[in-house]
mmCIF file of C-alpha atoms and ligand atoms in Angstrom:
data_model
loop_
_atom_site.group_PDB
_atom_site.id
_atom_site.type_symbol
_atom_site.label_atom_id
_atom_site.label_comp_id
_atom_site.label_asym_id
_atom_site.label_seq_id
_atom_site.Cartn_x
_atom_site.Cartn_y
_atom_site.Cartn_z
ATOM 1 C CA UNK A 499 35.795 70.695 -31.411
ATOM 2 C CA UNK A 500 37.070 73.990 -32.583
ATOM 3 C CA UNK A 501 34.335 76.194 -34.237
ATOM 4 C CA UNK A 502 34.918 78.929 -36.661
ATOM 5 C CA UNK A 503 31.930 80.851 -37.650
ATOM 6 C CA UNK A 504 31.666 83.196 -40.579
ATOM 7 C CA UNK A 505 29.415 85.768 -41.945
ATOM 8 C CA UNK A 506 30.946 85.535 -45.453
ATOM 9 C CA UNK A 507 31.150 82.188 -47.025
ATOM 10 C CA UNK A 508 34.056 83.206 -49.281
ATOM 11 C CA UNK A 509 36.199 84.044 -46.340
ATOM 12 C CA UNK A 510 35.301 80.684 -44.671
ATOM 13 C CA UNK A 511 36.569 78.847 -47.813
ATOM 14 C CA UNK A 512 39.732 80.880 -47.974
ATOM 15 C CA UNK A 513 40.432 79.931 -44.406
ATOM 16 C CA UNK A 514 39.951 76.430 -44.952
ATOM 17 C CA UNK A 515 41.968 76.508 -48.093
ATOM 18 C CA UNK A 516 44.790 78.087 -46.194
ATOM 19 C CA UNK A 517 44.649 75.204 -43.576
ATOM 20 C CA UNK A 518 44.961 72.852 -46.538
ATOM 21 C CA UNK A 519 47.679 74.292 -48.339
ATOM 22 C CA UNK A 520 49.622 74.301 -44.886
ATOM 23 C CA UNK A 521 48.948 70.775 -44.064
ATOM 24 C CA UNK A 522 49.856 69.686 -47.631
ATOM 25 C CA UNK A 523 52.901 71.698 -47.861
ATOM 26 C CA UNK A 524 54.179 70.660 -44.352
ATOM 27 C CA UNK A 525 53.393 66.990 -45.411
ATOM 28 C CA UNK A 526 53.664 66.457 -49.057
ATOM 29 C CA UNK A 527 52.819 62.729 -48.855
ATOM 30 C CA UNK A 528 49.645 63.484 -46.918
ATOM 31 C CA UNK A 529 46.552 61.246 -46.983
ATOM 32 C CA UNK A 530 43.682 63.203 -47.696
ATOM 33 C CA UNK A 531 40.049 61.975 -47.014
ATOM 34 C CA UNK A 532 37.956 63.449 -49.591
ATOM 35 C CA UNK A 533 34.256 64.211 -49.946
ATOM 36 C CA UNK A 534 31.698 64.842 -52.645
ATOM 37 C CA UNK A 535 28.461 66.878 -52.752
ATOM 38 C CA UNK A 536 28.124 70.689 -52.933
ATOM 39 C CA UNK A 537 30.062 71.580 -49.812
ATOM 40 C CA UNK A 538 33.670 70.759 -51.131
ATOM 41 C CA UNK A 539 33.323 72.398 -54.479
ATOM 42 C CA UNK A 540 34.446 75.890 -53.412
ATOM 43 C CA UNK A 541 37.379 74.180 -51.576
ATOM 44 C CA UNK A 542 38.360 72.040 -54.595
ATOM 45 C CA UNK A 543 38.065 75.162 -56.983
ATOM 46 C CA UNK A 544 40.356 77.089 -54.786
ATOM 47 C CA UNK A 545 42.788 74.087 -54.443
ATOM 48 C CA UNK A 546 42.902 74.014 -58.295
ATOM 49 C CA UNK A 547 43.825 77.713 -58.626
ATOM 50 C CA UNK A 548 46.507 77.352 -55.873
ATOM 51 C CA UNK A 549 47.984 74.408 -57.747
ATOM 52 C CA UNK A 550 47.926 76.527 -61.015
ATOM 53 C CA UNK A 551 49.700 79.431 -59.175
ATOM 54 C CA UNK A 552 52.297 76.893 -58.032
ATOM 55 C CA UNK A 553 51.464 77.313 -54.407
ATOM 56 C CA UNK A 554 50.696 73.683 -53.785
ATOM 57 C CA UNK A 555 51.428 70.289 -55.492
ATOM 58 C CA UNK A 556 49.465 66.815 -55.338
ATOM 59 C CA UNK A 557 52.160 65.042 -56.859
ATOM 60 C CA UNK A 558 52.722 62.690 -53.875
ATOM 61 C CA UNK A 559 49.322 63.018 -52.187
ATOM 62 C CA UNK A 560 46.818 60.297 -51.659
ATOM 63 C CA UNK A 561 43.284 60.771 -52.073
ATOM 64 C CA UNK A 562 40.621 58.543 -50.520
ATOM 65 C CA UNK A 563 36.980 59.180 -50.881
ATOM 66 C CA UNK A 564 34.445 58.531 -48.367
ATOM 67 C CA UNK A 565 31.479 56.963 -50.397
ATOM 68 C CA UNK A 566 30.001 56.182 -53.712
ATOM 69 C CA UNK A 567 26.536 55.284 -54.993
ATOM 70 C CA UNK A 568 25.613 51.693 -55.831
ATOM 71 C CA UNK A 569 23.562 51.130 -58.857
ATOM 72 C CA UNK A 570 25.032 53.724 -61.135
ATOM 73 C CA UNK A 571 28.146 52.943 -63.189
ATOM 74 C CA UNK A 572 31.535 54.877 -62.840
ATOM 75 C CA UNK A 573 30.830 56.882 -65.772
ATOM 76 C CA UNK A 574 27.311 58.006 -64.890
ATOM 77 C CA UNK A 575 27.368 61.777 -64.717
ATOM 78 C CA UNK A 576 26.379 61.762 -60.872
ATOM 79 C CA UNK A 577 28.861 58.992 -59.887
ATOM 80 C CA UNK A 578 31.356 60.120 -57.237
ATOM 81 C CA UNK A 579 34.083 58.741 -59.266
ATOM 82 C CA UNK A 580 33.089 61.136 -62.065
ATOM 83 C CA UNK A 581 32.597 63.869 -59.713
ATOM 84 C CA UNK A 582 36.082 63.602 -58.196
ATOM 85 C CA UNK A 583 37.616 63.456 -61.528
ATOM 86 C CA UNK A 584 35.863 66.411 -62.990
ATOM 87 C CA UNK A 585 35.845 68.590 -59.831
ATOM 88 C CA UNK A 586 39.309 68.062 -58.714
ATOM 89 C CA UNK A 587 41.597 65.328 -60.093
ATOM 90 C CA UNK A 588 41.792 66.189 -63.815
ATOM 91 C CA UNK A 589 42.810 69.858 -62.811
ATOM 92 C CA UNK A 590 45.635 68.879 -60.576
ATOM 93 C CA UNK A 591 48.965 66.908 -60.704
ATOM 94 C CA UNK A 592 47.627 64.195 -58.287
ATOM 95 C CA UNK A 593 48.583 60.547 -59.543
ATOM 96 C CA UNK A 594 45.225 58.766 -60.397
ATOM 97 C CA UNK A 595 46.992 55.609 -59.160
ATOM 98 C CA UNK A 596 46.946 57.154 -55.632
ATOM 99 C CA UNK A 597 43.255 57.861 -55.482
ATOM 100 C CA UNK A 598 40.828 55.389 -54.005
ATOM 101 C CA UNK A 599 36.853 55.521 -54.160
ATOM 102 C CA UNK A 600 34.864 52.777 -53.009
ATOM 103 C CA UNK A 601 32.940 51.262 -55.805
ATOM 104 C CA UNK A 602 30.402 48.528 -54.838
ATOM 105 C CA UNK A 603 29.794 45.833 -52.502
ATOM 106 C CA UNK A 604 32.356 43.564 -54.071
ATOM 107 C CA UNK A 605 35.223 46.245 -53.490
ATOM 108 C CA UNK A 606 34.586 46.649 -49.625
ATOM 109 C CA UNK A 607 37.476 44.445 -48.450
ATOM 110 C CA UNK A 608 39.878 45.993 -50.835
ATOM 111 C CA UNK A 609 38.809 49.536 -49.842
ATOM 112 C CA UNK A 610 39.019 48.727 -46.116
ATOM 113 C CA UNK A 611 42.613 47.355 -46.994
ATOM 114 C CA UNK A 612 43.472 50.625 -48.313
ATOM 115 C CA UNK A 613 41.942 52.406 -45.073
ATOM 116 C CA UNK A 614 43.997 49.954 -42.852
ATOM 117 C CA UNK A 615 47.317 50.739 -44.566
ATOM 118 C CA UNK A 616 46.812 54.700 -45.310
ATOM 119 C CA UNK A 617 46.045 56.417 -42.161
ATOM 120 C CA UNK A 618 44.058 59.484 -43.134
ATOM 121 C CA UNK A 619 45.872 62.713 -42.097
ATOM 122 C CA UNK A 620 43.049 65.063 -42.699
ATOM 123 C CA UNK A 621 39.556 63.951 -43.527
ATOM 124 C CA UNK A 622 37.142 66.499 -44.962
ATOM 125 C CA UNK A 623 33.447 66.074 -44.167
ATOM 126 C CA UNK A 624 30.198 67.738 -45.304
ATOM 127 C CA UNK A 625 27.221 67.075 -43.098
ATOM 128 C CA UNK A 626 23.823 65.746 -44.425
ATOM 129 C CA UNK A 627 20.619 67.576 -43.220
ATOM 130 C CA UNK A 628 19.820 64.529 -41.212
ATOM 131 C CA UNK A 629 23.210 64.584 -39.541
ATOM 132 C CA UNK A 630 24.832 61.841 -41.700
ATOM 133 C CA UNK A 631 28.578 61.994 -42.213
ATOM 134 C CA UNK A 632 29.816 59.963 -45.363
ATOM 135 C CA UNK A 633 26.689 58.149 -46.075
ATOM 136 C CA UNK A 634 26.449 56.931 -42.434
ATOM 137 C CA UNK A 635 22.823 57.380 -42.037
ATOM 138 C CA UNK A 636 20.993 57.931 -38.770
ATOM 139 C CA UNK A 637 21.145 54.570 -36.796
ATOM 140 C CA UNK A 638 24.539 53.599 -38.211
ATOM 141 C CA UNK A 639 26.674 51.979 -35.660
ATOM 142 C CA UNK A 640 29.790 53.998 -34.215
ATOM 143 C CA UNK A 641 31.838 50.826 -34.713
ATOM 144 C CA UNK A 642 31.142 50.435 -38.345
ATOM 145 C CA UNK A 643 33.838 50.101 -41.145
ATOM 146 C CA UNK A 644 33.130 50.343 -44.801
ATOM 147 C CA UNK A 645 29.885 48.963 -45.543
ATOM 148 C CA UNK A 646 26.673 49.168 -47.808
ATOM 149 C CA UNK A 647 23.791 51.644 -46.714
ATOM 150 C CA UNK A 648 20.224 51.987 -47.590
ATOM 151 C CA UNK A 649 20.016 55.632 -48.114
ATOM 152 C CA UNK A 650 17.542 57.561 -45.909
ATOM 153 C CA UNK A 651 14.774 59.160 -47.938
ATOM 154 C CA UNK A 652 15.807 62.463 -46.609
ATOM 155 C CA UNK A 653 19.010 62.045 -48.138
ATOM 156 C CA UNK A 654 17.340 60.862 -51.481
ATOM 157 C CA UNK A 655 15.305 63.859 -51.656
ATOM 158 C CA UNK A 656 18.132 66.182 -50.746
ATOM 159 C CA UNK A 657 20.328 64.783 -53.488
ATOM 160 C CA UNK A 658 17.581 64.846 -56.138
ATOM 161 C CA UNK A 659 18.729 68.218 -57.067
ATOM 162 C CA UNK A 660 21.710 66.511 -58.807
ATOM 163 C CA UNK A 661 19.574 64.010 -60.886
ATOM 164 C CA UNK A 662 16.556 64.402 -63.247
ATOM 165 C CA UNK A 663 14.174 62.863 -60.877
ATOM 166 C CA UNK A 664 13.926 61.143 -57.547
ATOM 167 C CA UNK A 665 13.622 57.705 -59.368
ATOM 168 C CA UNK A 666 17.100 58.203 -60.554
ATOM 169 C CA UNK A 667 18.560 58.823 -57.100
ATOM 170 C CA UNK A 668 20.284 55.532 -56.168
ATOM 171 C CA UNK A 669 18.796 53.740 -53.160
ATOM 172 C CA UNK A 670 21.962 52.213 -51.786
ATOM 173 C CA UNK A 671 25.611 53.295 -51.390
ATOM 174 C CA UNK A 672 28.852 52.097 -50.003
ATOM 175 C CA UNK A 673 30.707 54.192 -47.357
ATOM 176 C CA UNK A 674 33.478 54.289 -45.081
ATOM 177 C CA UNK A 675 32.230 53.561 -41.627
ATOM 178 C CA UNK A 676 32.182 55.734 -38.690
ATOM 179 C CA UNK A 677 34.855 54.068 -36.879
ATOM 180 C CA UNK A 678 37.120 54.620 -40.041
ATOM 181 C CA UNK A 679 36.277 58.295 -40.105
ATOM 182 C CA UNK A 680 37.191 58.633 -36.471
ATOM 183 C CA UNK A 681 40.606 57.176 -37.044
ATOM 184 C CA UNK A 682 41.472 60.177 -39.085
ATOM 185 C CA UNK A 683 44.339 62.359 -37.446
ATOM 186 C CA UNK A 684 42.414 65.784 -38.127
ATOM 187 C CA UNK A 685 38.899 66.290 -39.462
ATOM 188 C CA UNK A 686 37.686 69.341 -41.122
ATOM 189 C CA UNK A 687 33.831 69.812 -41.277
ATOM 190 C CA UNK A 688 32.301 72.311 -43.421
ATOM 191 C CA UNK A 689 28.512 73.217 -43.090
ATOM 192 C CA UNK A 690 26.722 76.215 -44.810
ATOM 193 C CA UNK A 691 23.195 77.164 -45.150
ATOM 194 C CA UNK A 692 19.928 77.111 -43.246
ATOM 195 C CA UNK A 693 19.099 73.599 -44.073
ATOM 196 C CA UNK A 694 22.315 72.405 -42.116
ATOM 197 C CA UNK A 695 21.282 74.268 -39.018
ATOM 198 C CA UNK A 696 19.422 71.610 -37.094
ATOM 199 C CA UNK A 697 21.914 68.880 -37.835
ATOM 200 C CA UNK A 698 24.861 71.281 -36.870
ATOM 201 C CA UNK A 699 23.176 72.219 -33.401
ATOM 202 C CA UNK A 700 22.620 68.416 -32.662
ATOM 203 C CA UNK A 701 26.167 67.797 -33.763
ATOM 204 C CA UNK A 702 27.759 70.276 -31.448
ATOM 205 C CA UNK A 703 25.314 70.735 -28.596
ATOM 206 C CA UNK A 704 23.263 67.534 -28.625
ATOM 207 C CA UNK A 705 23.870 64.287 -27.035
ATOM 208 C CA UNK A 706 26.381 61.740 -28.624
ATOM 209 C CA UNK A 707 24.019 59.239 -30.252
ATOM 210 C CA UNK A 708 23.832 56.970 -33.289
ATOM 211 C CA UNK A 709 20.613 58.525 -34.265
ATOM 212 C CA UNK A 710 22.714 61.603 -35.184
ATOM 213 C CA UNK A 711 25.785 60.246 -36.540
ATOM 214 C CA UNK A 712 27.884 63.369 -36.711
ATOM 215 C CA UNK A 713 27.472 63.936 -32.901
ATOM 216 C CA UNK A 714 30.120 61.126 -32.390
ATOM 217 C CA UNK A 715 32.609 63.977 -33.684
ATOM 218 C CA UNK A 716 32.399 65.399 -30.206
ATOM 219 C CA UNK A 717 34.609 62.518 -29.280
ATOM 220 C CA UNK A 718 37.365 63.074 -31.639
ATOM 221 C CA UNK A 719 40.277 65.219 -30.309
ATOM 222 C CA UNK A 720 40.872 67.216 -33.503
ATOM 223 C CA UNK A 721 37.778 68.282 -35.341
ATOM 224 C CA UNK A 722 37.757 71.718 -36.960
ATOM 225 C CA UNK A 723 34.281 73.016 -37.984
ATOM 226 C CA UNK A 724 33.625 75.758 -40.242
ATOM 227 C CA UNK A 725 30.200 77.133 -40.538
ATOM 228 C CA UNK A 726 28.597 80.112 -41.946
ATOM 229 C CA UNK A 727 25.886 82.180 -39.814
ATOM 230 C CA UNK A 728 22.833 80.305 -41.293
ATOM 231 C CA UNK A 729 24.262 76.821 -40.447
ATOM 232 C CA UNK A 730 25.057 77.935 -37.126
ATOM 233 C CA UNK A 731 22.156 79.898 -36.165
ATOM 234 C CA UNK A 732 20.802 77.324 -33.688
ATOM 235 C CA UNK A 733 23.897 76.861 -31.875
ATOM 236 C CA UNK A 734 23.545 77.558 -28.070
ATOM 237 C CA UNK A 735 26.937 78.994 -27.272
ATOM 238 C CA UNK A 736 28.289 82.540 -27.923
ATOM 239 C CA UNK A 737 30.478 82.229 -30.884
ATOM 240 C CA UNK A 738 32.457 85.276 -32.257
ATOM 241 C CA UNK A 739 31.913 85.652 -36.010
ATOM 242 C CA UNK A 740 34.963 86.133 -38.303
ATOM 243 C CA UNK A 741 34.169 88.322 -41.330
HETATM 244 C C1 F6R B 1398 29.466 63.331 -49.657
HETATM 245 C C2 F6R B 1398 29.209 62.844 -48.354
HETATM 246 C C3 F6R B 1398 27.925 63.520 -47.858
HETATM 247 C C4 F6R B 1398 27.804 65.121 -47.936
HETATM 248 C C5 F6R B 1398 26.538 65.384 -47.333
HETATM 249 C C6 F6R B 1398 26.334 66.845 -47.809
HETATM 250 O O1 F6R B 1398 30.697 62.485 -49.998
HETATM 251 O O2 F6R B 1398 29.750 61.898 -47.709
HETATM 252 O O3 F6R B 1398 28.008 63.241 -46.367
HETATM 253 O O4 F6R B 1398 28.990 65.662 -47.304
HETATM 254 O O5 F6R B 1398 25.504 64.590 -47.847
HETATM 255 O O6 F6R B 1398 26.189 66.989 -48.932
HETATM 256 P P1 F6R B 1398 26.136 68.448 -49.532
HETATM 257 O O7 F6R B 1398 27.352 69.090 -49.520
HETATM 258 O O8 F6R B 1398 25.730 68.297 -50.964
HETATM 259 O O9 F6R B 1398 25.188 69.312 -48.889
#
């Protein structure tokens, strides 16, 4: 795992942007594994600006999302379908027919078929404060493919900030499995903020265990972890800070 540590969050995202522009321009038909939540937003904003400045095109890019809530409709203001459309897709030239977001339990087979025929070149991941990746909560099998999950209470309370109340936060989701995530050729993980520091330290320095799903990333040969000082404060190794 390569670790890049920053004092300044803007510089962190600027460097992730450079990586993305490079990867997309080198392979315009790239299959991007996409994430939602707060973490990717500064990257998506930068990608939109770069597109508007003519530095990158998504014309031939395929986007495949990690997960989606179950129990709210696609047009709900917090569905990940809506999130992707509003935070990224509507601002760029991606062909919506080349975007895939899991939908519900009925769509699992179809979504798994997409994963089986579209190898992800570059997977973006945030990390849950409990160490989840996608919505693979602690205890998820490392051998899992796309499946329905019962959301951890920690995840529901963390995500309450996006809804009007905890009651409105869905209890279930559908997620790409850990086995699927590990199939990606390259993985970029971004973690910022104090509330991620425990999960980040266990992911990097802890044992590889299904109780901390992100720890499985230690086994992947091409993971790039971008963290700020707060998220990295419990790491054991000496890491040089970028700006
Ligand atoms: C989102 C996802 C989740 C989030 C994680 C962190 O598609 O799969 O694993 O990346 O919950 O969320 P934020 O970025 O909101 O802290």
